[in-house]
CSV table of C-alpha atoms in Angstrom, one decimal:
chain,number,residue,atom,x,y,z
A,548,MET,CA,124.3,62.5,92.7
A,549,LEU,CA,121.8,59.9,91.5
A,550,LYS,CA,121.1,59.6,87.8
A,551,LEU,CA,118.3,58.0,85.8
A,552,LYS,CA,118.7,56.3,82.4
A,553,ILE,CA,115.3,56.2,80.8
A,554,THR,CA,114.7,54.0,77.8
A,555,GLU,CA,111.5,55.1,76.0
A,556,ALA,CA,109.3,52.6,74.1
A,557,SER,CA,110.5,54.2,70.9
A,558,GLY,CA,114.1,53.1,71.8
A,559,ASP,CA,115.2,56.6,72.6
A,560,ILE,CA,117.6,56.7,75.6
A,561,SER,CA,118.2,59.7,77.8
A,562,GLU,CA,120.0,60.3,81.2
A,563,PHE,CA,119.0,62.8,83.9
A,564,GLU,CA,120.6,63.8,87.2
A,565,ILE,CA,118.2,63.9,90.3
A,566,THR,CA,119.0,67.5,91.1
A,567,PRO,CA,117.9,69.2,94.3
A,568,ALA,CA,115.0,70.8,92.6
A,569,ILE,CA,113.7,67.3,91.5
A,570,GLU,CA,114.2,66.0,95.0
A,571,TYR,CA,112.2,68.9,96.4
A,572,ALA,CA,109.4,68.3,93.9
A,573,PHE,CA,109.4,64.7,94.9
A,574,GLU,CA,109.2,65.6,98.6
A,575,GLN,CA,106.4,68.1,98.0
A,576,ASN,CA,104.4,65.5,95.8
A,577,PHE,CA,104.8,62.6,98.2
A,578,LYS,CA,104.9,64.5,101.5
A,579,SER,CA,107.9,62.3,102.5
A,580,GLY,CA,111.7,62.7,102.7
A,581,PHE,CA,113.4,61.6,99.5
A,582,HIS,CA,115.8,59.2,101.1
A,583,LYS,CA,113.4,58.0,103.7
A,584,ARG,CA,110.7,57.1,101.2
A,585,PHE,CA,113.0,55.0,99.1
A,586,ARG,CA,114.4,53.2,102.2
A,587,ASP,CA,111.0,52.6,103.9
A,588,GLU,CA,108.7,52.0,100.8
A,589,GLU,CA,110.7,50.7,97.9
A,590,ARG,CA,108.1,51.4,95.3
A,591,GLN,CA,109.1,51.3,91.7
A,592,SER,CA,106.3,53.7,90.9
A,593,ASP,CA,108.3,56.4,92.7
A,594,ILE,CA,111.2,55.8,90.3
A,595,TYR,CA,108.7,56.2,87.4
A,596,TRP,CA,107.5,59.4,88.9
A,597,LEU,CA,111.1,60.7,89.0
A,598,ALA,CA,111.5,59.7,85.4
A,599,TRP,CA,108.4,61.6,84.4
A,600,GLU,CA,109.4,64.7,86.4
A,601,CYS,CA,113.0,64.6,84.8
A,602,ILE,CA,111.4,64.4,81.3
A,603,ARG,CA,108.8,67.1,82.1
A,604,ARG,CA,111.4,69.4,83.4
A,605,SER,CA,113.7,68.9,80.3
A,606,GLY,CA,111.0,70.7,78.3
A,607,LYS,CA,109.9,67.7,76.3
A,608,THR,CA,106.0,67.3,76.1
A,609,VAL,CA,105.0,64.4,78.3
A,610,LYS,CA,101.7,62.8,79.1
A,611,PRO,CA,100.3,63.3,82.6
A,612,PHE,CA,101.8,60.8,85.1
A,613,GLY,CA,99.9,57.5,85.0
A,614,GLU,CA,99.4,54.6,82.7
A,615,GLN,CA,99.7,56.5,79.4
A,616,PHE,CA,103.0,57.9,80.5
A,617,LEU,CA,104.1,54.4,81.7
A,618,GLU,CA,103.3,52.9,78.4
A,619,SER,CA,105.7,55.4,76.8
A,620,ILE,CA,108.8,54.0,78.6
A,621,SER,CA,110.2,50.6,78.7
A,622,LYS,CA,112.9,50.7,81.3
A,623,VAL,CA,114.3,53.2,84.1
A,624,GLU,CA,117.6,52.5,85.5
A,625,VAL,CA,119.0,54.3,88.6
A,626,PHE,CA,122.7,54.9,88.9
A,627,GLY,CA,124.5,55.4,92.2
A,628,ALA,CA,125.6,58.5,94.0
A,629,ASP,CA,129.0,59.9,94.0
A,630,SER,CA,128.5,61.7,97.4
A,631,PRO,CA,128.2,60.5,100.8
A,632,ASN,CA,124.7,62.1,101.2
A,633,GLY,CA,123.3,60.4,98.1
């Protein structure tokens, strides 16, 4: 399963797994298959959207996705999958 390591502008670091529910939310939002979108589009903004969705689903108050949210984070790292489907 893919994981994100998110470093906030404050220096706080958190890690989140990309769960099936988050993949589903991504596909509903972008109207595209999760893996296909990353293979074909390769947009960093998609990674930032995933970070936003992970933080939002964790229950933490988060600004709407956009420049204000992006100013609140300093780095998002993606860690590989441990399954053949990831």
